[in-house]
Coordinates of C-alpha atoms and ligand atoms in Angstrom, one line a residue:
M1 CA -0.4 0.1 -0.1
T2 CA 1.1 3.8 -0.5
A3 CA 1.4 6.0 2.4
R4 CA -1.0 8.1 0.7
G5 CA -2.9 4.4 0.9
W6 CA -3.1 4.0 4.0
L7 CA -2.8 7.5 5.5
A8 CA -6.1 8.8 3.2
P9 CA -8.5 6.6 5.2
R10 CA -7.1 7.8 8.2
I11 CA -6.4 11.2 7.9
L12 CA -7.6 12.8 5.1
F13 CA -11.6 11.7 4.7
P14 CA -11.9 12.0 8.6
L15 CA -10.4 16.5 8.1
Y16 CA -12.5 16.3 4.5
E17 CA -15.4 15.6 6.3
R18 CA -14.6 17.9 9.5
L19 CA -13.9 20.7 6.7
S20 CA -16.7 20.2 4.0
G21 CA -19.8 18.8 6.3
R22 CA -20.0 16.3 3.9
W23 CA -19.7 12.4 4.6
P24 CA -19.4 10.4 2.0
W25 CA -16.6 8.1 4.0
T26 CA -18.8 7.3 7.3
E27 CA -22.0 6.6 4.5
L28 CA -19.5 4.2 2.9
R29 CA -18.7 2.5 6.2
R30 CA -22.2 2.5 6.8
L31 CA -23.5 0.6 3.5
R32 CA -20.7 -2.2 3.8
T33 CA -21.6 -2.6 7.0
L34 CA -25.4 -3.1 6.3
Q35 CA -24.8 -4.9 3.0
W36 CA -24.3 -8.0 5.0
R37 CA -28.4 -7.5 7.0
S38 CA -31.3 -9.9 6.4
P39 CA -33.5 -8.2 3.4
E40 CA -36.2 -8.3 6.4
E41 CA -34.1 -5.6 8.1
L42 CA -33.1 -3.3 5.3
E43 CA -37.0 -3.5 3.8
A44 CA -37.2 -2.0 7.6
R45 CA -35.1 0.6 7.4
A46 CA -36.5 1.7 3.8
L47 CA -40.0 1.8 5.1
W48 CA -38.7 4.1 7.8
K49 CA -37.6 6.2 5.8
L50 CA -40.7 6.3 3.0
R51 CA -43.2 6.8 5.7
P52 CA -41.7 10.7 6.0
L53 CA -41.5 11.1 3.0
L54 CA -45.0 10.7 2.0
A55 CA -46.0 12.1 4.3
H56 CA -44.4 15.9 3.3
A57 CA -44.6 15.4 -0.4
Y58 CA -48.9 14.9 0.4
T59 CA -48.4 18.2 3.2
H60 CA -45.8 20.3 0.6
V61 CA -46.1 19.4 -2.6
P62 CA -49.1 19.7 -4.2
Y63 CA -48.7 17.6 -6.8
Y64 CA -48.9 15.1 -4.9
R65 CA -51.3 16.1 -2.3
D66 CA -54.5 16.0 -6.0
L67 CA -52.5 13.1 -7.1
F68 CA -52.9 10.8 -4.0
D69 CA -56.4 12.3 -2.6
G70 CA -57.8 11.0 -6.8
A71 CA -56.5 8.5 -5.7
G72 CA -58.6 8.3 -2.1
V73 CA -54.8 6.7 -0.2
R74 CA -53.9 8.5 2.3
P75 CA -49.4 8.4 3.5
D76 CA -50.8 6.7 6.6
D77 CA -52.3 4.2 4.3
I78 CA -48.1 3.1 3.2
R79 CA -47.4 -0.2 5.8
T80 CA -45.7 -2.3 3.5
M81 CA -43.4 -1.5 0.5
S82 CA -46.5 -3.4 -1.5
D83 CA -48.7 -0.8 -0.6
L84 CA -46.9 1.9 -2.9
A85 CA -49.0 -0.2 -5.4
R86 CA -51.9 1.7 -4.7
V87 CA -49.5 5.4 -5.9
P88 CA -50.4 6.0 -9.1
R89 CA -47.1 6.3 -11.2
S90 CA -46.0 9.8 -12.1
G91 CA -44.1 9.7 -15.1
K92 CA -41.9 12.0 -16.8
A93 CA -44.5 14.4 -18.5
E94 CA -46.4 14.6 -15.2
L95 CA -43.2 16.1 -13.3
R96 CA -42.6 18.4 -16.3
A97 CA -45.9 19.9 -16.5
N98 CA -45.3 20.3 -13.1
F99 CA -42.5 21.8 -12.5
P100 CA -41.7 23.5 -10.6
A101 CA -44.2 25.0 -9.3
R102 CA -47.0 22.0 -8.4
I103 CA -43.6 19.6 -8.0
V104 CA -41.0 21.2 -5.9
A105 CA -41.6 21.3 -1.9
D106 CA -42.9 25.0 -0.5
N107 CA -41.2 24.7 2.5
L108 CA -37.8 23.6 1.7
P109 CA -34.8 26.6 1.4
K110 CA -33.7 27.7 -2.0
R111 CA -31.0 26.4 -1.6
R112 CA -31.2 22.8 -1.1
R113 CA -32.1 22.9 -4.7
E114 CA -29.6 21.5 -7.3
T115 CA -30.5 22.2 -11.0
A116 CA -29.8 18.6 -12.9
M117 CA -31.3 17.3 -16.2
T118 CA -32.0 14.6 -18.0
S119 CA -30.3 13.6 -21.8
G120 CA -33.1 13.7 -24.4
S121 CA -32.6 10.1 -25.2
T122 CA -35.9 9.6 -24.9
G123 CA -37.4 13.2 -26.2
L124 CA -36.9 15.8 -24.2
P125 CA -35.2 16.8 -22.4
F126 CA -36.1 17.5 -18.6
A127 CA -35.1 18.9 -16.0
F128 CA -35.5 19.3 -12.5
Y129 CA -34.7 19.1 -9.2
T130 CA -32.0 17.1 -6.3
D131 CA -31.6 17.3 -2.8
R132 CA -28.1 19.2 -1.7
A133 CA -28.8 17.1 1.1
G134 CA -29.0 13.6 -0.1
L135 CA -25.5 14.2 -1.5
D136 CA -24.0 12.1 1.1
S137 CA -25.8 9.2 0.0
R138 CA -25.5 9.6 -3.9
L139 CA -21.5 9.8 -3.6
G140 CA -21.0 7.3 -1.4
S141 CA -23.6 4.5 -3.1
Y142 CA -20.9 5.8 -5.6
L143 CA -17.8 4.8 -3.3
F144 CA -19.5 1.7 -2.7
F145 CA -20.5 0.4 -6.1
R146 CA -17.0 1.4 -6.6
E147 CA -14.9 -0.7 -4.2
W148 CA -17.7 -3.2 -5.3
A149 CA -16.5 -3.3 -8.2
G150 CA -12.6 -3.7 -7.4
V151 CA -11.3 -0.4 -8.3
A152 CA -8.6 0.1 -5.6
F153 CA -7.5 3.4 -3.6
G154 CA -5.7 5.8 -5.9
D155 CA -6.4 4.1 -9.4
A156 CA -7.2 5.9 -12.3
A157 CA -10.3 6.6 -13.4
L158 CA -10.5 6.8 -17.7
Y159 CA -14.6 7.6 -17.9
I160 CA -15.3 6.4 -21.6
A161 CA -18.8 8.4 -22.6
A162 CA -20.6 10.5 -24.8
P163 CA -18.3 13.8 -25.2
P164 CA -20.0 16.9 -23.8
Q165 CA -21.2 18.9 -26.3
L166 CA -23.8 15.5 -26.8
S167 CA -24.1 15.0 -23.1
P168 CA -26.1 17.8 -20.2
V169 CA -24.2 15.8 -17.1
R170 CA -21.1 15.9 -17.3
A171 CA -19.3 13.9 -13.7
H172 CA -16.5 15.4 -11.8
S173 CA -15.1 17.4 -14.9
S174 CA -14.5 20.3 -13.4
P175 CA -10.9 21.4 -12.8
L176 CA -11.1 21.8 -9.2
S177 CA -12.5 18.6 -9.1
R178 CA -10.2 17.0 -10.7
L179 CA -7.4 18.5 -8.7
A180 CA -8.8 17.7 -6.0
R181 CA -9.1 14.4 -6.8
R182 CA -6.0 14.0 -8.0
L183 CA -4.5 16.1 -4.6
V184 CA -6.7 14.3 -2.0
L185 CA -7.1 10.7 -3.5
G186 CA -4.4 10.7 -5.4
E187 CA -6.9 9.5 -9.0
R188 CA -6.0 11.3 -12.2
V189 CA -9.0 11.2 -14.2
I190 CA -9.2 10.8 -17.6
H191 CA -12.3 11.4 -20.2
L192 CA -11.8 10.4 -23.8
S193 CA -15.1 10.7 -26.3
G194 CA -16.8 7.8 -26.6
P195 CA -17.6 8.5 -30.5
D196 CA -13.4 9.1 -31.6
L197 CA -11.8 6.8 -29.2
R198 CA -9.9 4.2 -30.7
A199 CA -7.7 1.6 -29.7
A200 CA -3.9 3.4 -30.2
R201 CA -5.2 6.5 -28.7
L202 CA -6.1 4.4 -25.6
V203 CA -3.0 2.2 -25.2
A204 CA -1.1 5.6 -25.1
E205 CA -2.9 8.2 -22.6
L206 CA -2.6 3.6 -20.5
R207 CA 0.8 4.4 -21.5
R208 CA 1.3 7.9 -19.8
L209 CA 0.3 7.1 -16.6
P210 CA 3.2 5.8 -14.3
A211 CA 4.2 3.1 -13.4
K212 CA 2.9 1.5 -10.9
S213 CA -0.7 2.5 -11.2
G214 CA -3.9 1.0 -10.9
Y215 CA -6.7 1.8 -13.7
W216 CA -10.6 1.5 -13.7
I217 CA -12.3 2.0 -16.7
W218 CA -16.2 3.6 -16.4
G219 CA -17.8 3.8 -19.7
W220 CA -20.9 3.4 -21.7
P221 CA -20.6 0.0 -23.2
S222 CA -20.9 0.6 -26.6
Y223 CA -17.9 2.5 -26.4
V224 CA -16.2 0.4 -24.9
G225 CA -17.7 -2.7 -27.2
R226 CA -16.3 -1.1 -29.8
L227 CA -13.0 -0.8 -28.7
A228 CA -12.8 -4.4 -27.3
A229 CA -13.7 -5.0 -31.1
E230 CA -10.9 -3.2 -32.2
L231 CA -8.6 -4.5 -30.2
L232 CA -9.1 -8.2 -30.8
E233 CA -9.2 -7.1 -34.6
T234 CA -6.3 -5.6 -35.2
G235 CA -4.1 -7.4 -32.1
V236 CA -3.9 -4.8 -30.4
A237 CA -2.2 -4.7 -26.8
L238 CA -2.6 -3.0 -23.9
P239 CA 0.3 -2.9 -21.5
T240 CA -1.6 -3.9 -18.5
A241 CA -4.6 -5.2 -18.1
P242 CA -7.8 -2.5 -16.2
R243 CA -8.3 -3.1 -12.2
A244 CA -12.1 -3.0 -13.1
I245 CA -14.5 -2.3 -16.0
I246 CA -18.1 -0.4 -15.0
A247 CA -20.9 -0.3 -18.1
Y248 CA -23.9 2.5 -17.3
A249 CA -26.2 4.4 -20.0
E250 CA -26.9 1.9 -22.4
T251 CA -27.6 -1.7 -21.6
L252 CA -25.2 -3.9 -21.5
T253 CA -25.6 -6.8 -24.4
A254 CA -24.1 -9.8 -24.4
A255 CA -22.6 -9.5 -27.3
D256 CA -20.2 -6.6 -25.6
A257 CA -19.8 -8.0 -22.2
A258 CA -18.3 -11.0 -24.2
A259 CA -16.4 -9.3 -26.1
I260 CA -14.7 -7.0 -23.5
V261 CA -14.1 -9.8 -21.1
R262 CA -12.3 -11.6 -24.0
A263 CA -9.9 -8.1 -24.9
F264 CA -9.8 -6.3 -21.6
Q265 CA -8.8 -9.6 -19.7
C266 CA -10.6 -8.2 -16.8
R267 CA -15.0 -8.7 -15.3
V268 CA -17.6 -5.9 -16.2
T269 CA -20.0 -4.6 -13.9
N270 CA -23.2 -3.0 -15.0
H271 CA -24.6 0.0 -13.3
Y272 CA -28.2 1.1 -12.8
S273 CA -28.1 4.5 -12.8
S274 CA -30.4 7.6 -13.5
Y275 CA -29.9 10.7 -14.4
E276 CA -32.9 11.3 -11.9
V277 CA -31.7 9.1 -9.3
L278 CA -28.2 8.5 -10.0
H279 CA -26.4 5.1 -8.3
L280 CA -29.0 3.1 -8.1
A281 CA -28.3 -0.8 -8.8
Q282 CA -24.9 -2.5 -9.9
T283 CA -24.5 -6.7 -10.0
C284 CA -23.5 -8.5 -7.3
P285 CA -19.2 -8.9 -6.6
D286 CA -20.6 -12.7 -5.8
N287 CA -23.2 -13.5 -8.9
P288 CA -23.4 -11.7 -12.1
E289 CA -26.4 -12.8 -13.0
A290 CA -27.9 -10.0 -10.8
L291 CA -28.4 -6.2 -9.3
H292 CA -28.1 -5.4 -5.8
V293 CA -30.3 -2.3 -4.9
N294 CA -28.7 0.8 -3.0
S295 CA -32.5 0.3 -0.9
E296 CA -30.8 3.1 1.3
R297 CA -30.9 5.2 -1.2
A298 CA -34.5 4.5 -2.9
V299 CA -37.0 2.0 -3.2
L300 CA -36.8 0.2 -6.6
R301 CA -40.1 -1.5 -7.4
V302 CA -40.5 -4.5 -11.7
V303 CA -44.0 -3.7 -11.8
R304 CA -47.0 -5.3 -14.0
E305 CA -48.4 -2.5 -16.5
D306 CA -51.6 -3.2 -14.1
G307 CA -48.4 -1.5 -11.2
S308 CA -48.7 -4.5 -9.2
P309 CA -45.2 -6.7 -8.4
A310 CA -43.8 -8.2 -11.1
A311 CA -42.5 -12.1 -9.9
P312 CA -38.9 -12.7 -9.2
G313 CA -38.1 -14.1 -13.1
E314 CA -40.9 -11.8 -14.5
S315 CA -40.4 -8.4 -17.2
G316 CA -42.1 -5.5 -16.3
R317 CA -41.4 -1.6 -16.1
V318 CA -39.2 0.3 -13.4
V319 CA -41.1 2.4 -10.7
I320 CA -38.8 4.3 -8.3
T321 CA -39.1 6.1 -5.1
D322 CA -36.2 9.3 -3.8
L323 CA -35.3 8.7 -0.5
T324 CA -33.0 10.8 -0.3
N325 CA -34.7 14.0 -2.2
R326 CA -37.2 15.9 -0.3
V327 CA -37.2 19.1 -2.3
M328 CA -38.5 17.2 -5.1
P329 CA -40.1 13.9 -3.9
F330 CA -39.6 11.1 -7.1
I331 CA -42.3 8.7 -5.7
N332 CA -43.7 5.7 -7.7
Y333 CA -41.6 7.4 -10.9
D334 CA -41.9 5.1 -13.7
I335 CA -37.8 5.9 -15.5
G336 CA -38.8 4.9 -18.6
D337 CA -36.9 1.3 -18.7
W338 CA -37.8 -2.6 -18.4
A339 CA -36.1 -4.7 -16.1
V340 CA -36.4 -8.7 -14.5
A341 CA -37.5 -8.9 -11.2
G342 CA -35.0 -10.5 -9.0
A343 CA -35.1 -13.2 -5.9
P344 CA -32.4 -13.3 -2.9
C345 CA -29.6 -13.8 -3.9
P346 CA -27.3 -16.0 -2.3
C347 CA -24.3 -14.5 -1.6
G348 CA -25.4 -13.2 1.7
R349 CA -26.2 -9.5 1.0
G350 CA -29.3 -7.7 1.9
F351 CA -30.1 -5.5 -0.6
P352 CA -32.6 -6.2 -3.0
T353 CA -31.9 -7.4 -6.6
L354 CA -32.5 -7.3 -10.3
T355 CA -31.6 -9.8 -12.6
S356 CA -31.2 -7.2 -15.4
P357 CA -32.0 -3.9 -16.8
E358 CA -33.6 -5.2 -19.8
G359 CA -33.0 -1.7 -21.9
R360 CA -35.5 1.5 -22.3
V361 CA -39.4 1.4 -22.5
G362 CA -39.2 2.8 -26.4
E363 CA -36.9 0.1 -27.1
V364 CA -38.5 -2.6 -28.0
I365 CA -39.9 -4.8 -31.5
R366 CA -43.8 -5.3 -31.0
T367 CA -45.5 -8.0 -33.7
P368 CA -48.0 -8.6 -35.1
G369 CA -48.9 -11.8 -33.1
G370 CA -48.7 -9.0 -29.7
K371 CA -45.5 -9.9 -28.3
T372 CA -42.8 -7.4 -27.3
I373 CA -39.4 -7.9 -27.7
T374 CA -37.0 -6.3 -25.5
P375 CA -32.7 -5.7 -25.6
V376 CA -32.2 -8.4 -23.4
G377 CA -34.6 -10.9 -24.5
L378 CA -33.4 -10.0 -28.8
G379 CA -29.7 -10.5 -27.5
W380 CA -30.6 -13.8 -25.7
H381 CA -31.9 -15.2 -29.4
I382 CA -29.3 -14.4 -31.2
R383 CA -26.4 -15.1 -29.0
Q384 CA -25.2 -18.0 -31.7
A385 CA -24.3 -15.6 -33.4
F386 CA -21.6 -13.4 -31.0
P387 CA -17.9 -14.9 -32.5
Y388 CA -18.9 -13.3 -35.9
I389 CA -20.5 -10.3 -34.8
W390 CA -19.4 -7.4 -33.2
E391 CA -21.5 -5.1 -32.5
Y392 CA -25.7 -5.3 -33.8
Q393 CA -28.8 -2.8 -34.0
A394 CA -32.9 -4.4 -34.9
V395 CA -34.6 -1.2 -36.9
Q396 CA -37.8 -2.3 -36.7
T397 CA -39.5 -0.4 -40.1
A398 CA -42.7 -1.2 -40.5
E399 CA -45.0 -3.0 -38.7
D400 CA -44.4 -5.9 -40.7
A401 CA -40.9 -5.3 -41.0
V402 CA -37.2 -5.5 -39.3
V403 CA -33.5 -4.8 -40.6
L404 CA -30.9 -6.6 -37.9
R405 CA -28.1 -4.2 -39.3
I406 CA -24.5 -6.0 -37.9
V407 CA -21.2 -5.1 -38.0
P408 CA -19.4 -8.4 -38.9
T409 CA -16.5 -10.0 -38.2
T410 CA -13.6 -11.2 -40.6
R411 CA -15.3 -14.8 -40.3
F412 CA -19.1 -13.4 -40.6
S413 CA -21.5 -15.4 -44.0
A414 CA -23.9 -14.5 -46.6
D415 CA -24.4 -18.3 -45.1
L416 CA -24.9 -16.7 -41.6
A417 CA -26.6 -14.0 -42.7
R418 CA -29.6 -16.0 -44.1
K419 CA -29.6 -18.5 -41.0
L420 CA -29.6 -15.4 -39.1
A421 CA -33.2 -13.2 -40.9
Q422 CA -35.3 -16.9 -40.6
D423 CA -34.5 -18.3 -36.8
L424 CA -34.9 -13.9 -35.6
E425 CA -38.6 -14.8 -38.3
E426 CA -39.4 -18.0 -36.7
F427 CA -38.5 -16.4 -33.1
L428 CA -40.5 -13.0 -33.5
G429 CA -44.0 -14.8 -35.5
P430 CA -45.6 -14.7 -37.9
G431 CA -46.4 -11.0 -40.1
L432 CA -42.3 -9.8 -39.6
R433 CA -40.4 -9.9 -42.7
V434 CA -36.4 -10.2 -41.1
Q435 CA -33.4 -8.8 -43.2
V436 CA -30.2 -8.9 -42.4
E437 CA -27.8 -6.0 -43.4
T438 CA -23.8 -6.0 -42.8
V439 CA -23.1 -1.8 -42.3
D440 CA -19.4 -1.0 -41.0
R441 CA -20.5 1.3 -38.0
I442 CA -24.0 1.4 -36.1
A443 CA -25.0 4.9 -36.3
V444 CA -26.1 6.3 -32.1
E445 CA -28.6 8.6 -32.3
A446 CA -28.5 12.4 -30.9
S447 CA -27.7 11.8 -27.2
G448 CA -24.2 10.4 -28.4
K449 CA -26.2 6.7 -27.0
R450 CA -26.6 3.7 -28.9
L451 CA -30.2 2.0 -29.1
I452 CA -30.1 -1.6 -29.4
I453 CA -33.1 -1.7 -30.9
K454 CA -35.5 1.1 -32.3
R455 CA -38.0 2.0 -34.5
S456 CA -37.9 4.0 -38.2
H457 CA -39.3 7.2 -38.0
G458 CA -43.2 8.5 -37.8
W459 CA -43.9 4.7 -37.0
R460 CA -46.1 3.4 -34.1
S461 CA -47.6 1.0 -33.1
S462 CA -50.4 0.3 -30.0
P463 CA -48.8 -1.5 -26.7
S464 CA -49.3 -5.1 -26.3
S465 CA -48.1 -6.6 -23.8
L466 CA -44.2 -7.8 -23.2
T467 CA -42.8 -11.3 -23.2
R468 CA -38.8 -11.9 -22.7
Ligands
ZN501 ZN1 -25.4 -10.9 -4.0

């Protein structure tokens, strides 16, 4: 261990906390202990935070008062997590329409408001307030999940995301915060623009790091996946393997994950975060099949269309209640994602689980037969083709037509394309033609994100039931 590595948790962190009045490392230590408590105890803790939040929202936020009254529910009626199903869900559209006058609490000082904004990847950007009082929870959760992924103290952080002009959120990117991280944590932070990043540039950046410095990657899986493909295709070798790779912001496909593991010789961790509530859940350190939700931070429910809880293994909508935002409460907030509800994890940690985030709500194929196919469902079906392709995207161009775009490896063939189209047609059911098209690159959206499934402009179909 370096001198700084020894000193920091004993001297620097407590000093920082004393001087700043912020307690991220105290929160980190709490989470380290709490993760091993029973699911029942952790649920009781979340409820203990939830009930005063509901009472606060009812009294001080007109939007929620009307919502509760309209549904004939009083905050006191919510005694268990499943009672939350009685509170109608709110989405981005409702919150945006009521912002700020009817959705911001009338009893809290303005200095607690921190303006934030979602990306425009699902339509219009959405401006909202987070609560500065929730900062310790947010930073503590970030540090905790980093540790879970295997990041060591002082490792350099390589951020691989969309360039700033494509993303309204630039976490930790101010020169001042970079300097602070360098001085206090001994941590170099390197931001690399995903769309422009090539393997040679990555290797050059890694060679510039001090000889013994470890590093980790915090990146969008489409960009890291492309880099992995380039490394594998060209045979360019990395000076050293990263200590951890954390994927966030986009759906991590099995194809990307496999290529990343092969190219970087490092496990890839799936981090589930949203602009509205950051650092929500992450892959279990001992069980790659499950993500654990930080239940100290938010109540995350996977629900059916009627609002009732999905059973373990069942797909549903992700609905979130932020336990740390009193300024602008998010209660039963439909975040616009699909996920699969999880069962208790055998690792012994009590935090609730998700099996996998499955992509954005609009990121689906709808078949004439009434099936809805999510990115994970599609990936599962075409997994036999993964050794032959780098990337893919399915575009539903009409109610009866899907084009599967493929970025092929040199081993891909016309025979394979025909077989893939045939298999996919069978899977999707009657009335849908599938055409496989090879391309050099999958284009990204205006937000810089890649969609696994998209529908071509102007075409819409009615919602139907969801199948994996
Ligand atoms: Zn676990």
